[in-house]
Amino acid sequence: MKDELGQASSPVLAADHGAVRVLTLNRPQALNAFTADLVTALLGALQAAATDTSVRCVVLTGAGRGFCAGQDLASAIAAPGEPPKDLQAIVEGYRPLAQRQRSMPVPVIAAVNGVAAGAGLSLALGCDIVLAARSASFALAFSKIGLVPDCGGSWLLPRLVGRARALALAMTGDKIGAEEAERIGLIWRCVDDAALQDHALALASRLAAMPTAALAATRNAIDAALPLDFFEAFGNEARVQGRLGFAHDYQEGVAAFLEKRAPAFKDR
Ligand code: T3D
């Protein structure tokens, strides 16, 4: 099987829809659980999207009935009689992926089509906007196998839902449904299952027509502001705004507004 970019069947499929690149995790038999190959392929696919200037938004989704079940536990556990694997090394292996994801020059949308668990949940929550199918579910899962939330989960969770909910979700490891995830602010929105991919593409196409460089700078400014006090954040905003003020898209945005026409943004 080949995807629309002509790649042979691989752990990650890529397909372009105009300026939107859809990346599909492709190990449906294991709910798209992460193997080293899948992590490497996803990192490569994100890197390719980051350097391809025709791509102005990325959608991450999963093949089959899962989004991503986290670390592939079959490849994490040592064979009987062998010493345990170094989990620190496994988890650190995710760092380049998380760094690439959170510094993408374009917005990244998660279209969570099914269960997102463990590191798969961290991957989804690390996206800029998280949409989910109404039947999708979210599980921290780590505590059930004697681990702590990783791949950025311990940082993301309390910032999204607050300490009380973060601790309850992390300690119980229980699954919650997409409607509950939306209600508590873990994700942006859930939609009917059949509408998820169309909804994600429509949102991605909308973002792709917007000032891409400013959208990426918006993510960076909001992330940077989290540990800052108000006036430190104020200073950071002024620095970024100072740079964007000399860019094409700002000139174009203002001109289009004044001329009552649609803007044509191109910065990235
Ligand atoms: O290496 C390290 O451990 C350190 C790194 C840690 C990062 C992490 O991500 S730790 C967390 C790892 N993930 C989990 O603990 C989740 C394990 N999976 C589950 O709890 C459940 O599968 C789900 C809640 C995600 C979904 O449940 P359900 O009932 O919808 O599906 P299922 O029947 O359990 O799974 C379907 C198949 O996928 C099944 O295979 P089979 O029996 O049909 O051949 C199952 O074994 C497989 N699968 C699901 N999750 C994983 C997996 N295979 C390997 N690794 C998985 N994580």
mmCIF file of C-alpha atoms and ligand atoms in Angstrom:
data_model
loop_
_atom_site.group_PDB
_atom_site.id
_atom_site.type_symbol
_atom_site.label_atom_id
_atom_site.label_comp_id
_atom_site.label_asym_id
_atom_site.label_seq_id
_atom_site.Cartn_x
_atom_site.Cartn_y
_atom_site.Cartn_z
ATOM 1 C CA MET A 1 0.000 0.000 0.000
ATOM 2 C CA LYS A 2 1.232 3.499 -0.851
ATOM 3 C CA ASP A 3 0.113 6.806 0.535
ATOM 4 C CA GLU A 4 -0.642 9.902 -1.513
ATOM 5 C CA LEU A 5 3.003 11.016 -1.378
ATOM 6 C CA GLY A 6 3.994 7.716 -3.033
ATOM 7 C CA GLN A 7 5.604 6.164 0.056
ATOM 8 C CA ALA A 8 5.405 2.428 0.525
ATOM 9 C CA SER A 9 3.351 1.297 3.499
ATOM 10 C CA SER A 10 5.168 2.720 6.499
ATOM 11 C CA PRO A 11 4.520 3.353 10.199
ATOM 12 C CA VAL A 12 3.386 6.882 9.270
ATOM 13 C CA LEU A 13 1.337 7.732 6.178
ATOM 14 C CA ALA A 14 1.413 11.231 4.719
ATOM 15 C CA ALA A 15 -1.221 12.782 2.467
ATOM 16 C CA ASP A 16 -1.516 16.364 1.256
ATOM 17 C CA HIS A 17 -4.834 18.181 0.997
ATOM 18 C CA GLY A 18 -3.873 21.535 -0.456
ATOM 19 C CA ALA A 19 -1.581 23.176 2.102
ATOM 20 C CA VAL A 20 -2.579 20.691 4.825
ATOM 21 C CA ARG A 21 -0.470 17.597 5.464
ATOM 22 C CA VAL A 22 -2.254 14.758 7.217
ATOM 23 C CA LEU A 23 0.070 12.333 9.044
ATOM 24 C CA THR A 24 -1.530 9.038 10.036
ATOM 25 C CA LEU A 25 0.071 6.735 12.614
ATOM 26 C CA ASN A 26 -0.147 3.361 10.941
ATOM 27 C CA ARG A 27 0.137 0.401 13.342
ATOM 28 C CA PRO A 28 -3.599 -0.228 13.755
ATOM 29 C CA GLN A 29 -3.081 -3.816 14.958
ATOM 30 C CA ALA A 30 -1.544 -2.386 18.183
ATOM 31 C CA LEU A 31 -3.649 0.781 18.390
ATOM 32 C CA ASN A 32 -0.685 2.656 16.862
ATOM 33 C CA ALA A 33 1.502 2.026 19.925
ATOM 34 C CA PHE A 34 4.972 3.548 19.608
ATOM 35 C CA THR A 35 7.841 1.358 18.474
ATOM 36 C CA ALA A 36 11.267 2.893 17.830
ATOM 37 C CA ASP A 37 10.454 2.695 14.089
ATOM 38 C CA LEU A 38 7.206 4.589 14.547
ATOM 39 C CA VAL A 39 8.887 7.313 16.642
ATOM 40 C CA THR A 40 11.630 7.686 13.997
ATOM 41 C CA ALA A 41 9.105 7.753 11.150
ATOM 42 C CA LEU A 42 6.935 10.349 12.888
ATOM 43 C CA LEU A 43 9.943 12.537 13.634
ATOM 44 C CA GLY A 44 10.985 12.275 9.963
ATOM 45 C CA ALA A 45 7.471 13.081 8.747
ATOM 46 C CA LEU A 46 7.218 16.147 11.005
ATOM 47 C CA GLN A 47 10.684 17.264 9.899
ATOM 48 C CA ALA A 48 9.665 16.897 6.241
ATOM 49 C CA ALA A 49 6.493 18.940 6.865
ATOM 50 C CA ALA A 50 8.515 21.592 8.704
ATOM 51 C CA THR A 51 10.924 22.069 5.803
ATOM 52 C CA ASP A 52 8.346 21.863 2.986
ATOM 53 C CA THR A 53 7.230 25.458 2.543
ATOM 54 C CA SER A 54 4.044 24.369 0.739
ATOM 55 C CA VAL A 55 2.771 22.864 4.032
ATOM 56 C CA ARG A 56 0.944 25.400 6.205
ATOM 57 C CA CYS A 57 -0.797 23.110 8.714
ATOM 58 C CA VAL A 58 -0.344 19.518 9.914
ATOM 59 C CA VAL A 59 -3.038 17.111 11.135
ATOM 60 C CA LEU A 60 -2.005 14.086 13.226
ATOM 61 C CA THR A 61 -4.380 11.140 13.388
ATOM 62 C CA GLY A 62 -4.372 7.358 13.749
ATOM 63 C CA ALA A 63 -5.280 4.452 11.475
ATOM 64 C CA GLY A 64 -7.959 2.052 12.664
ATOM 65 C CA ARG A 65 -9.785 2.320 15.981
ATOM 66 C CA GLY A 66 -6.992 3.910 18.049
ATOM 67 C CA PHE A 67 -5.074 7.188 17.998
ATOM 68 C CA CYS A 68 -1.990 5.925 19.874
ATOM 69 C CA ALA A 69 -1.735 3.540 22.863
ATOM 70 C CA GLY A 70 1.633 4.939 24.014
ATOM 71 C CA GLN A 71 4.845 2.955 24.213
ATOM 72 C CA ASP A 72 4.536 -0.483 22.616
ATOM 73 C CA LEU A 73 4.694 -2.586 25.742
ATOM 74 C CA ALA A 74 5.683 -5.697 23.814
ATOM 75 C CA SER A 75 8.904 -3.981 22.728
ATOM 76 C CA ALA A 76 9.487 -2.250 26.081
ATOM 77 C CA ILE A 77 9.746 -5.327 28.240
ATOM 78 C CA ALA A 78 12.938 -7.369 28.302
ATOM 79 C CA ALA A 79 12.741 -11.001 27.243
ATOM 80 C CA PRO A 80 12.540 -13.488 30.149
ATOM 81 C CA GLY A 81 15.929 -13.857 31.822
ATOM 82 C CA GLU A 82 17.291 -10.580 30.388
ATOM 83 C CA PRO A 83 17.922 -7.514 32.562
ATOM 84 C CA PRO A 84 15.205 -4.808 32.459
ATOM 85 C CA LYS A 85 15.532 -2.234 29.699
ATOM 86 C CA ASP A 86 16.647 1.285 30.552
ATOM 87 C CA LEU A 87 13.303 3.112 30.557
ATOM 88 C CA GLN A 88 15.075 6.447 30.968
ATOM 89 C CA ALA A 89 16.754 5.865 27.599
ATOM 90 C CA ILE A 90 13.421 4.867 26.017
ATOM 91 C CA VAL A 91 11.668 7.949 27.347
ATOM 92 C CA GLU A 92 14.564 10.266 26.390
ATOM 93 C CA GLY A 93 14.189 8.796 22.896
ATOM 94 C CA TYR A 94 10.895 10.691 22.635
ATOM 95 C CA ARG A 95 12.539 14.063 23.341
ATOM 96 C CA PRO A 96 13.525 14.937 19.718
ATOM 97 C CA LEU A 97 9.954 14.101 18.664
ATOM 98 C CA ALA A 98 8.445 16.383 21.315
ATOM 99 C CA GLN A 99 10.945 19.135 20.479
ATOM 100 C CA ARG A 100 10.085 18.917 16.776
ATOM 101 C CA GLN A 101 6.342 18.847 17.504
ATOM 102 C CA ARG A 102 6.380 21.886 19.784
ATOM 103 C CA SER A 103 8.615 23.979 17.538
ATOM 104 C CA MET A 104 6.822 23.324 14.243
ATOM 105 C CA PRO A 105 6.697 26.437 12.026
ATOM 106 C CA VAL A 106 3.025 25.624 11.289
ATOM 107 C CA PRO A 107 0.042 24.780 13.512
ATOM 108 C CA VAL A 108 -0.411 21.095 14.406
ATOM 109 C CA ILE A 109 -3.904 19.688 14.998
ATOM 110 C CA ALA A 110 -4.557 16.320 16.643
ATOM 111 C CA ALA A 111 -7.595 14.493 15.234
ATOM 112 C CA VAL A 112 -7.996 11.871 17.956
ATOM 113 C CA ASN A 113 -9.961 9.097 16.285
ATOM 114 C CA GLY A 114 -9.877 6.554 19.133
ATOM 115 C CA VAL A 115 -8.095 5.814 22.367
ATOM 116 C CA ALA A 116 -5.062 7.977 23.248
ATOM 117 C CA ALA A 117 -3.091 6.438 26.124
ATOM 118 C CA GLY A 118 0.257 6.960 27.842
ATOM 119 C CA ALA A 119 2.780 8.639 25.564
ATOM 120 C CA GLY A 120 0.051 8.685 22.899
ATOM 121 C CA LEU A 121 -1.979 10.973 25.142
ATOM 122 C CA SER A 122 1.085 13.182 25.658
ATOM 123 C CA LEU A 123 1.532 13.316 21.872
ATOM 124 C CA ALA A 124 -2.084 14.437 21.388
ATOM 125 C CA LEU A 125 -1.971 17.013 24.179
ATOM 126 C CA GLY A 126 1.285 18.424 22.768
ATOM 127 C CA CYS A 127 -0.537 19.442 19.577
ATOM 128 C CA ASP A 128 -1.780 23.015 19.249
ATOM 129 C CA ILE A 129 -5.461 22.142 18.926
ATOM 130 C CA VAL A 130 -6.937 18.771 19.905
ATOM 131 C CA LEU A 131 -10.135 17.560 18.239
ATOM 132 C CA ALA A 132 -11.574 14.156 19.054
ATOM 133 C CA ALA A 133 -14.237 11.788 17.829
ATOM 134 C CA ARG A 134 -17.071 11.523 20.335
ATOM 135 C CA SER A 135 -16.230 7.819 20.853
ATOM 136 C CA ALA A 136 -12.530 8.508 21.474
ATOM 137 C CA SER A 137 -11.076 8.138 24.962
ATOM 138 C CA PHE A 138 -8.101 9.360 26.932
ATOM 139 C CA ALA A 139 -6.140 7.378 29.529
ATOM 140 C CA LEU A 140 -2.986 8.281 31.446
ATOM 141 C CA ALA A 141 -2.355 4.518 31.782
ATOM 142 C CA PHE A 142 1.153 5.000 33.242
ATOM 143 C CA SER A 143 0.209 4.348 36.869
ATOM 144 C CA LYS A 144 -1.308 0.999 35.907
ATOM 145 C CA ILE A 145 2.116 -0.276 34.859
ATOM 146 C CA GLY A 146 4.106 1.394 37.648
ATOM 147 C CA LEU A 147 5.277 4.518 35.808
ATOM 148 C CA VAL A 148 4.747 8.287 35.952
ATOM 149 C CA PRO A 149 3.245 10.411 33.146
ATOM 150 C CA ASP A 150 6.025 11.058 30.626
ATOM 151 C CA CYS A 151 6.743 12.536 27.210
ATOM 152 C CA GLY A 152 5.690 15.903 28.624
ATOM 153 C CA GLY A 153 2.486 14.595 30.207
ATOM 154 C CA SER A 154 3.419 15.753 33.722
ATOM 155 C CA TRP A 155 3.959 19.289 32.366
ATOM 156 C CA LEU A 156 0.949 19.451 30.062
ATOM 157 C CA LEU A 157 -1.725 17.898 32.260
ATOM 158 C CA PRO A 158 -1.878 20.306 35.229
ATOM 159 C CA ARG A 159 -1.623 23.258 32.851
ATOM 160 C CA LEU A 160 -4.639 22.008 30.915
ATOM 161 C CA VAL A 161 -6.925 20.750 33.667
ATOM 162 C CA GLY A 162 -5.428 21.923 36.995
ATOM 163 C CA ARG A 163 -3.675 19.935 39.742
ATOM 164 C CA ALA A 164 -6.738 18.198 41.191
ATOM 165 C CA ARG A 165 -7.882 16.697 37.923
ATOM 166 C CA ALA A 166 -4.322 16.029 36.756
ATOM 167 C CA LEU A 167 -3.553 13.994 39.861
ATOM 168 C CA ALA A 168 -6.819 12.048 39.783
ATOM 169 C CA LEU A 169 -6.414 11.218 36.083
ATOM 170 C CA ALA A 170 -2.734 10.303 36.527
ATOM 171 C CA MET A 171 -3.145 8.252 39.703
ATOM 172 C CA THR A 172 -6.202 6.254 38.652
ATOM 173 C CA GLY A 173 -5.089 5.879 35.012
ATOM 174 C CA ASP A 174 -8.794 5.634 34.207
ATOM 175 C CA LYS A 175 -10.097 6.303 30.721
ATOM 176 C CA ILE A 176 -12.309 9.326 30.208
ATOM 177 C CA GLY A 177 -14.483 9.891 27.163
ATOM 178 C CA ALA A 178 -14.106 12.707 24.647
ATOM 179 C CA GLU A 179 -17.117 14.665 25.936
ATOM 180 C CA GLU A 180 -15.677 14.657 29.451
ATOM 181 C CA ALA A 181 -12.244 15.569 28.049
ATOM 182 C CA GLU A 182 -13.809 18.569 26.333
ATOM 183 C CA ARG A 183 -15.771 19.530 29.452
ATOM 184 C CA ILE A 184 -12.669 19.659 31.673
ATOM 185 C CA GLY A 185 -10.509 21.442 29.093
ATOM 186 C CA LEU A 186 -8.196 18.535 28.298
ATOM 187 C CA ILE A 187 -9.034 18.977 24.603
ATOM 188 C CA TRP A 188 -10.546 21.714 22.480
ATOM 189 C CA ARG A 189 -13.631 19.987 21.078
ATOM 190 C CA CYS A 190 -15.223 16.644 20.286
ATOM 191 C CA VAL A 191 -17.371 16.032 17.230
ATOM 192 C CA ASP A 192 -19.417 13.133 15.857
ATOM 193 C CA ASP A 193 -17.197 10.246 14.782
ATOM 194 C CA ALA A 194 -18.171 10.450 11.112
ATOM 195 C CA ALA A 195 -17.418 14.186 11.040
ATOM 196 C CA LEU A 196 -13.955 14.087 12.667
ATOM 197 C CA GLN A 197 -11.711 13.937 9.602
ATOM 198 C CA ASP A 198 -13.771 16.523 7.657
ATOM 199 C CA HIS A 199 -13.908 18.779 10.686
ATOM 200 C CA ALA A 200 -10.136 18.490 11.226
ATOM 201 C CA LEU A 201 -9.425 19.178 7.543
ATOM 202 C CA ALA A 202 -11.761 22.171 7.493
ATOM 203 C CA LEU A 203 -10.108 23.656 10.585
ATOM 204 C CA ALA A 204 -6.640 22.899 9.210
ATOM 205 C CA SER A 205 -7.489 24.484 5.840
ATOM 206 C CA ARG A 206 -8.767 27.553 7.651
ATOM 207 C CA LEU A 207 -5.556 27.832 9.688
ATOM 208 C CA ALA A 208 -3.460 27.185 6.552
ATOM 209 C CA ALA A 209 -4.934 30.321 4.982
ATOM 210 C CA MET A 210 -4.072 32.402 8.047
ATOM 211 C CA PRO A 211 -0.721 34.093 8.852
ATOM 212 C CA THR A 212 1.280 30.927 9.569
ATOM 213 C CA ALA A 213 4.324 32.622 11.078
ATOM 214 C CA ALA A 214 2.100 34.527 13.508
ATOM 215 C CA LEU A 215 0.260 31.317 14.492
ATOM 216 C CA ALA A 216 3.530 29.527 15.302
ATOM 217 C CA ALA A 217 4.708 32.617 17.199
ATOM 218 C CA THR A 218 1.401 32.603 19.115
ATOM 219 C CA ARG A 219 2.045 29.050 20.345
ATOM 220 C CA ASN A 220 5.589 30.000 21.302
ATOM 221 C CA ALA A 221 4.471 33.162 23.123
ATOM 222 C CA ILE A 222 1.800 31.313 25.117
ATOM 223 C CA ASP A 223 4.177 28.489 26.050
ATOM 224 C CA ALA A 224 6.922 30.978 26.958
ATOM 225 C CA ALA A 225 4.532 32.994 29.123
ATOM 226 C CA LEU A 226 3.596 30.100 31.404
ATOM 227 C CA PRO A 227 6.507 30.464 33.865
ATOM 228 C CA LEU A 228 6.742 34.272 33.504
ATOM 229 C CA ASP A 229 5.118 37.014 35.511
ATOM 230 C CA PHE A 230 2.735 39.433 33.762
ATOM 231 C CA PHE A 231 5.303 42.079 32.787
ATOM 232 C CA GLU A 232 7.903 39.524 31.701
ATOM 233 C CA ALA A 233 5.259 38.099 29.366
ATOM 234 C CA PHE A 234 4.407 41.658 28.287
ATOM 235 C CA GLY A 235 8.062 42.178 27.327
ATOM 236 C CA ASN A 236 8.147 38.933 25.381
ATOM 237 C CA GLU A 237 4.986 39.881 23.488
ATOM 238 C CA ALA A 238 6.524 43.244 22.583
ATOM 239 C CA ARG A 239 9.692 41.564 21.273
ATOM 240 C CA VAL A 240 7.747 39.125 19.075
ATOM 241 C CA GLN A 241 5.332 41.827 17.909
ATOM 242 C CA GLY A 242 8.321 44.005 17.025
ATOM 243 C CA ARG A 243 9.548 41.271 14.703
ATOM 244 C CA LEU A 244 6.132 40.447 13.192
ATOM 245 C CA GLY A 245 5.489 44.135 12.598
ATOM 246 C CA PHE A 246 8.168 44.154 9.879
ATOM 247 C CA ALA A 247 6.927 40.950 8.226
ATOM 248 C CA HIS A 248 4.902 40.696 5.024
ATOM 249 C CA ASP A 249 1.830 39.168 6.666
ATOM 250 C CA TYR A 250 1.185 42.092 9.000
ATOM 251 C CA GLN A 251 1.449 44.617 6.156
ATOM 252 C CA GLU A 252 -0.827 42.392 4.058
ATOM 253 C CA GLY A 253 -3.320 41.831 6.881
ATOM 254 C CA VAL A 254 -3.733 45.549 7.519
ATOM 255 C CA ALA A 255 -3.864 46.427 3.803
ATOM 256 C CA ALA A 256 -6.489 43.742 3.151
ATOM 257 C CA PHE A 257 -8.577 44.982 6.070
ATOM 258 C CA LEU A 258 -8.470 48.586 4.863
ATOM 259 C CA GLU A 259 -9.130 47.588 1.244
ATOM 260 C CA LYS A 260 -11.985 45.282 2.336
ATOM 261 C CA ARG A 261 -10.537 42.247 0.511
ATOM 262 C CA ALA A 262 -9.342 38.787 1.493
ATOM 263 C CA PRO A 263 -5.693 38.757 2.627
ATOM 264 C CA ALA A 264 -3.050 36.588 0.917
ATOM 265 C CA PHE A 265 -0.651 35.555 3.663
ATOM 266 C CA LYS A 266 2.655 33.930 2.783
ATOM 267 C CA ASP A 267 5.106 34.193 5.718
ATOM 268 C CA ARG A 268 6.081 30.931 7.327
HETATM 269 O O1 T3D B 1 8.960 1.561 27.731
HETATM 270 C C1 T3D B 1 8.285 2.076 28.645
HETATM 271 O O2 T3D B 1 7.351 1.438 29.183
HETATM 272 C C2 T3D B 1 8.594 3.488 29.022
HETATM 273 C C3 T3D B 1 7.765 4.432 28.216
HETATM 274 C C4 T3D B 1 6.556 4.798 28.610
HETATM 275 C C5 T3D B 1 5.651 5.605 27.768
HETATM 276 C C6 T3D B 1 4.250 5.030 27.810
HETATM 277 O O3 T3D B 1 3.519 5.333 26.913
HETATM 278 S S1 T3D B 1 3.798 4.045 29.094
HETATM 279 C C7 T3D B 1 2.110 3.642 28.724
HETATM 280 C C8 T3D B 1 2.028 2.526 27.723
HETATM 281 N N1 T3D B 1 0.653 2.282 27.318
HETATM 282 C C9 T3D B 1 -0.217 1.623 28.069
HETATM 283 O O4 T3D B 1 0.048 1.213 29.185
HETATM 284 C C10 T3D B 1 -1.572 1.362 27.452
HETATM 285 C C11 T3D B 1 -1.785 -0.137 27.270
HETATM 286 N N2 T3D B 1 -3.021 -0.389 26.587
HETATM 287 C C12 T3D B 1 -4.206 -0.334 27.226
HETATM 288 O O5 T3D B 1 -4.317 -0.062 28.400
HETATM 289 C C13 T3D B 1 -5.413 -0.623 26.392
HETATM 290 O O6 T3D B 1 -5.022 -1.356 25.255
HETATM 291 C C14 T3D B 1 -6.135 0.673 25.924
HETATM 292 C C15 T3D B 1 -6.790 1.360 27.123
HETATM 293 C C16 T3D B 1 -5.185 1.644 25.230
HETATM 294 C C17 T3D B 1 -7.245 0.282 24.902
HETATM 295 O O7 T3D B 1 -8.034 -0.763 25.435
HETATM 296 P P1 T3D B 1 -9.001 -1.575 24.453
HETATM 297 O O8 T3D B 1 -9.779 -2.521 25.312
HETATM 298 O O9 T3D B 1 -9.758 -0.633 23.610
HETATM 299 O O10 T3D B 1 -8.036 -2.395 23.447
HETATM 300 P P2 T3D B 1 -7.156 -3.680 23.761
HETATM 301 O O11 T3D B 1 -7.943 -4.889 23.432
HETATM 302 O O12 T3D B 1 -6.569 -3.588 25.113
HETATM 303 O O13 T3D B 1 -5.966 -3.513 22.688
HETATM 304 C C18 T3D B 1 -6.139 -3.865 21.307
HETATM 305 C C19 T3D B 1 -4.856 -4.480 20.818
HETATM 306 O O14 T3D B 1 -3.807 -3.519 20.901
HETATM 307 C C20 T3D B 1 -4.424 -5.638 21.705
HETATM 308 O O15 T3D B 1 -3.753 -6.560 20.874
HETATM 309 P P3 T3D B 1 -4.439 -7.967 20.499
HETATM 310 O O16 T3D B 1 -4.787 -8.643 21.795
HETATM 311 O O17 T3D B 1 -5.664 -7.597 19.706
HETATM 312 O O18 T3D B 1 -3.403 -8.680 19.683
HETATM 313 C C21 T3D B 1 -3.450 -4.992 22.644
HETATM 314 O O19 T3D B 1 -2.515 -5.899 23.193
HETATM 315 C C22 T3D B 1 -2.744 -4.015 21.714
HETATM 316 N N3 T3D B 1 -2.176 -2.902 22.477
HETATM 317 C C23 T3D B 1 -2.827 -1.923 23.101
HETATM 318 N N4 T3D B 1 -1.966 -1.108 23.693
HETATM 319 C C24 T3D B 1 -0.747 -1.580 23.428
HETATM 320 C C25 T3D B 1 -0.866 -2.749 22.655
HETATM 321 N N5 T3D B 1 0.188 -3.424 22.241
HETATM 322 C C26 T3D B 1 1.411 -2.983 22.636
HETATM 323 N N6 T3D B 1 1.586 -1.885 23.379
HETATM 324 C C27 T3D B 1 0.554 -1.149 23.790
HETATM 325 N N7 T3D B 1 0.754 -0.024 24.508
#
